[in-house]
């Protein structure tokens, strides 16, 4: 059974940093791209970042480029999202999703950016 | 990158069919056969219901179908049921970045 479990969310002040983790199980992790998708309260889905299976290719939405860094550790079946220079508008539930179809999603972790 | 355009809301009565549109450009919807649709009930995680424009994952009802014409993709739900009331999102591969989502459509079953 495929499982994705995010962690690392919380309350942070504007300008602060957080590191999200997504632990995966139930599939050959290194064979699949992984993606972070966020959903602000009461809003729609927003693609944030994708990393290839081997980790050699990374992609970012314009809204987070230069501030967020995606990475993965295939030995630990985990994908990370390092978030810095956080803004109020980054407040959202952050989900990791299994690529390329996004056929499995984690429950998400809430990031709140507020002073 | 701009989100794909979806109607904010659609509605239908039980047993009817409804269609949700998803309009993009030749750089996304029109350029690739990689359109997906997701269903999201309140407080729940999005569920993949259509991928590659027309394909249904195992376990998804055949009342859900997808299509595409030019830069517009469509999701049709036939034999509408109360449990279909949810938010629906389209997404597409793009030439600029891997993926873009639509703004979402709230389906109300009357």
Tab-separated table of C-alpha atoms in Angstrom:
chain	number	residue	atom	x	y	z
A	1	UNK	CA	0.000	0.000	0.000
A	2	UNK	CA	1.368	3.375	-1.028
A	3	UNK	CA	1.689	5.809	1.851
A	4	UNK	CA	2.975	9.375	1.945
A	5	UNK	CA	3.419	11.138	5.274
A	6	UNK	CA	4.355	14.799	5.495
A	7	UNK	CA	5.843	16.495	8.527
A	8	UNK	CA	7.598	19.688	9.489
A	9	UNK	CA	4.830	22.256	9.212
A	10	UNK	CA	4.101	24.850	11.845
A	11	UNK	CA	3.875	28.537	12.670
A	12	UNK	CA	6.707	30.734	11.453
A	13	UNK	CA	7.217	34.473	11.228
A	14	UNK	CA	7.542	36.244	7.877
A	15	UNK	CA	11.102	35.928	6.648
A	16	UNK	CA	11.612	32.673	8.524
A	17	UNK	CA	12.419	29.175	7.335
A	18	UNK	CA	10.942	25.695	7.564
A	19	UNK	CA	11.899	22.291	6.235
A	20	UNK	CA	9.129	19.934	5.213
A	21	UNK	CA	9.625	16.191	4.865
A	22	UNK	CA	7.580	13.545	3.083
A	23	UNK	CA	8.259	9.933	3.948
A	24	UNK	CA	7.140	7.419	1.332
A	25	UNK	CA	6.464	3.690	1.405
A	26	UNK	CA	4.797	1.020	-0.691
A	27	UNK	CA	6.536	1.708	-4.010
A	28	UNK	CA	10.018	1.917	-5.504
A	29	UNK	CA	10.667	5.480	-4.455
A	30	UNK	CA	13.651	6.210	-6.683
A	31	UNK	CA	11.653	5.332	-9.810
A	32	UNK	CA	9.223	8.208	-9.390
A	33	UNK	CA	9.291	11.963	-9.531
A	34	UNK	CA	7.851	13.585	-6.441
A	35	UNK	CA	5.972	16.840	-6.215
A	36	UNK	CA	4.864	19.343	-3.592
A	37	UNK	CA	1.438	20.898	-4.069
A	38	UNK	CA	-0.036	23.477	-1.714
A	39	UNK	CA	-3.531	24.653	-0.928
A	40	UNK	CA	-4.111	27.932	0.862
A	41	UNK	CA	-7.126	28.015	3.212
A	42	UNK	CA	-10.303	28.039	1.129
A	43	UNK	CA	-8.324	28.237	-2.117
A	44	UNK	CA	-7.393	25.941	-4.975
A	45	UNK	CA	-4.442	23.677	-5.632
A	46	UNK	CA	-1.109	25.205	-6.586
A	47	UNK	CA	1.809	23.230	-7.974
A	48	UNK	CA	4.947	24.204	-6.034
A	49	UNK	CA	7.894	22.025	-7.023
A	50	UNK	CA	8.872	18.711	-8.620
A	51	UNK	CA	12.006	16.609	-8.400
A	52	UNK	CA	12.917	13.752	-10.727
A	53	UNK	CA	13.378	10.213	-9.451
A	54	UNK	CA	17.136	10.435	-9.382
A	55	UNK	CA	17.103	13.961	-8.013
A	56	UNK	CA	19.016	15.449	-10.911
A	57	UNK	CA	16.202	17.640	-12.195
A	58	UNK	CA	14.196	20.097	-10.168
A	59	UNK	CA	11.412	22.492	-11.094
A	60	UNK	CA	9.794	25.378	-9.246
A	61	UNK	CA	6.754	27.599	-9.565
A	62	UNK	CA	7.646	31.239	-10.175
A	63	UNK	CA	6.042	32.114	-6.834
A	64	UNK	CA	8.660	30.132	-4.873
A	65	UNK	CA	11.689	30.149	-7.181
A	66	UNK	CA	14.793	31.292	-5.352
A	67	UNK	CA	13.195	30.786	-1.938
A	68	UNK	CA	12.306	27.069	-1.861
A	69	UNK	CA	14.577	24.107	-2.530
A	70	UNK	CA	13.359	20.583	-3.208
A	71	UNK	CA	15.600	17.585	-2.564
A	72	UNK	CA	15.323	13.873	-1.909
A	73	UNK	CA	17.135	11.069	-0.143
A	74	UNK	CA	16.380	7.861	-2.001
A	75	UNK	CA	18.125	5.792	0.677
A	76	UNK	CA	15.519	7.012	3.142
A	77	UNK	CA	12.547	7.226	0.756
A	78	UNK	CA	12.077	10.854	1.702
A	79	UNK	CA	11.555	14.082	-0.199
A	80	UNK	CA	12.167	17.480	1.370
A	81	UNK	CA	11.095	21.052	0.795
A	82	UNK	CA	13.366	23.668	2.324
A	83	UNK	CA	11.441	26.911	2.541
A	84	UNK	CA	13.120	30.223	3.312
A	85	UNK	CA	12.180	33.907	3.183
A	86	UNK	CA	8.649	32.808	3.934
A	87	UNK	CA	5.796	35.190	3.197
A	88	UNK	CA	2.266	35.437	4.556
A	89	UNK	CA	1.015	34.223	1.176
A	90	UNK	CA	2.925	30.951	1.614
A	91	UNK	CA	0.410	29.952	4.290
A	92	UNK	CA	-1.145	26.699	3.102
A	93	UNK	CA	-1.425	22.974	3.567
A	94	UNK	CA	1.514	21.414	1.757
A	95	UNK	CA	0.958	17.989	0.209
A	96	UNK	CA	3.507	15.714	-1.359
A	97	UNK	CA	2.292	13.674	-4.302
A	98	UNK	CA	3.715	10.716	-6.217
A	99	UNK	CA	4.541	11.494	-9.804
A	100	UNK	CA	4.001	11.562	-12.671
A	101	UNK	CA	0.263	11.034	-12.295
A	102	UNK	CA	-0.239	12.379	-8.763
A	103	UNK	CA	-2.139	9.170	-8.081
A	104	UNK	CA	-1.217	9.219	-4.392
A	105	UNK	CA	-1.191	12.196	-2.055
A	106	UNK	CA	-0.195	12.668	1.549
A	107	UNK	CA	-2.598	14.183	4.064
A	108	UNK	CA	-0.546	17.353	4.112
A	109	UNK	CA	1.173	19.530	6.696
A	110	UNK	CA	-0.012	23.031	7.571
A	111	UNK	CA	2.402	25.929	7.237
A	112	UNK	CA	1.270	29.194	8.775
A	113	UNK	CA	3.311	32.319	8.154
A	114	UNK	CA	2.245	35.059	10.514
A	115	UNK	CA	3.690	37.605	12.893
B	1	UNK	CA	2.593	30.748	-15.092
B	2	UNK	CA	-1.207	31.234	-15.268
B	3	UNK	CA	-3.644	28.731	-13.887
B	4	UNK	CA	-5.912	26.890	-16.270
B	5	UNK	CA	-9.406	28.412	-16.518
B	6	UNK	CA	-12.344	26.528	-15.027
B	7	UNK	CA	-15.862	27.722	-14.227
B	8	UNK	CA	-16.181	28.592	-10.558
B	9	UNK	CA	-19.286	26.492	-10.142
B	10	UNK	CA	-21.607	24.102	-11.920
B	11	UNK	CA	-24.724	22.346	-10.736
B	12	UNK	CA	-27.011	19.554	-11.770
B	13	UNK	CA	-29.783	17.336	-10.520
B	14	UNK	CA	-29.370	13.665	-9.637
B	15	UNK	CA	-29.294	11.507	-12.745
B	16	UNK	CA	-28.308	14.338	-15.052
B	17	UNK	CA	-24.976	14.822	-16.786
B	18	UNK	CA	-22.708	17.807	-16.303
B	19	UNK	CA	-19.528	18.952	-18.011
B	20	UNK	CA	-16.700	20.987	-16.513
B	21	UNK	CA	-14.370	22.774	-18.896
B	22	UNK	CA	-10.687	23.509	-18.458
B	23	UNK	CA	-9.162	26.025	-20.836
B	24	UNK	CA	-5.469	26.513	-21.335
B	25	UNK	CA	-3.142	27.290	-24.197
B	26	UNK	CA	-1.094	25.486	-26.824
B	27	UNK	CA	1.738	25.403	-24.266
B	28	UNK	CA	-0.213	23.196	-21.909
B	29	UNK	CA	-3.647	21.642	-22.553
B	30	UNK	CA	-3.468	22.001	-26.314
B	31	UNK	CA	0.098	20.836	-26.654
B	32	UNK	CA	0.088	17.616	-24.677
B	33	UNK	CA	-2.218	14.713	-23.921
B	34	UNK	CA	-1.350	14.963	-20.248
B	35	UNK	CA	-4.493	16.418	-18.704
B	36	UNK	CA	-5.653	15.091	-15.354
B	37	UNK	CA	-8.728	15.696	-13.236
B	38	UNK	CA	-8.970	15.515	-9.455
B	39	UNK	CA	-11.970	15.317	-7.143
B	40	UNK	CA	-11.701	16.849	-3.682
B	41	UNK	CA	-14.342	16.517	-1.005
B	42	UNK	CA	-14.256	19.037	1.881
B	43	UNK	CA	-11.404	18.328	4.253
B	44	UNK	CA	-10.123	15.481	2.104
B	45	UNK	CA	-7.098	14.866	-0.065
B	46	UNK	CA	-7.516	15.290	-3.851
B	47	UNK	CA	-8.295	12.055	-5.675
B	48	UNK	CA	-7.158	11.359	-9.231
B	49	UNK	CA	-10.168	10.503	-11.398
B	50	UNK	CA	-8.891	11.057	-14.959
B	51	UNK	CA	-5.363	11.078	-16.384
B	52	UNK	CA	-3.884	11.371	-19.865
B	53	UNK	CA	-7.081	13.204	-20.956
B	54	UNK	CA	-9.345	10.150	-21.093
B	55	UNK	CA	-7.999	7.369	-18.840
B	56	UNK	CA	-9.575	6.319	-15.554
B	57	UNK	CA	-7.541	4.873	-12.682
B	58	UNK	CA	-8.640	1.523	-11.388
B	59	UNK	CA	-11.642	1.850	-9.102
B	60	UNK	CA	-12.953	5.122	-10.525
B	61	UNK	CA	-16.542	4.973	-11.723
B	62	UNK	CA	-17.125	4.924	-15.480
B	63	UNK	CA	-19.597	7.757	-14.911
B	64	UNK	CA	-16.517	9.990	-15.091
B	65	UNK	CA	-15.076	10.644	-18.554
B	66	UNK	CA	-12.591	13.069	-20.039
B	67	UNK	CA	-12.036	14.615	-23.435
B	68	UNK	CA	-10.114	17.391	-25.127
B	69	UNK	CA	-10.578	19.676	-28.100
B	70	UNK	CA	-7.887	22.164	-28.953
B	71	UNK	CA	-6.872	24.088	-25.852
B	72	UNK	CA	-9.900	23.006	-23.818
B	73	UNK	CA	-10.274	19.809	-21.832
B	74	UNK	CA	-13.558	18.640	-20.364
B	75	UNK	CA	-14.714	16.388	-17.559
B	76	UNK	CA	-18.172	14.865	-17.917
B	77	UNK	CA	-19.995	13.232	-15.042
B	78	UNK	CA	-23.020	11.210	-16.088
B	79	UNK	CA	-25.794	9.898	-13.862
B	80	UNK	CA	-25.036	12.556	-11.272
B	81	UNK	CA	-25.139	11.334	-7.657
B	82	UNK	CA	-25.181	13.208	-4.362
B	83	UNK	CA	-21.708	11.855	-3.553
B	84	UNK	CA	-20.319	13.619	-6.627
B	85	UNK	CA	-20.741	16.982	-4.898
B	86	UNK	CA	-17.163	18.169	-4.502
B	87	UNK	CA	-14.528	20.465	-5.923
B	88	UNK	CA	-12.945	19.411	-9.211
B	89	UNK	CA	-9.526	20.475	-10.464
B	90	UNK	CA	-7.912	19.966	-13.839
B	91	UNK	CA	-4.178	19.937	-14.349
B	92	UNK	CA	-1.903	19.774	-17.343
B	93	UNK	CA	1.717	19.224	-18.223
B	94	UNK	CA	3.235	22.431	-19.562
B	95	UNK	CA	6.185	23.355	-21.711
B	96	UNK	CA	7.367	25.837	-19.088
B	97	UNK	CA	7.108	23.860	-15.867
B	98	UNK	CA	5.972	20.336	-15.229
B	99	UNK	CA	2.435	21.065	-14.134
B	100	UNK	CA	-0.254	23.703	-13.761
B	101	UNK	CA	-3.628	23.376	-12.061
B	102	UNK	CA	-6.964	24.922	-12.865
B	103	UNK	CA	-8.640	27.222	-10.388
B	104	UNK	CA	-11.173	24.592	-9.407
B	105	UNK	CA	-14.901	24.100	-9.942
B	106	UNK	CA	-17.439	23.551	-7.185
B	107	UNK	CA	-20.051	20.996	-8.222
B	108	UNK	CA	-23.395	21.243	-6.477
B	109	UNK	CA	-25.890	18.399	-6.777
B	110	UNK	CA	-29.315	19.960	-6.452
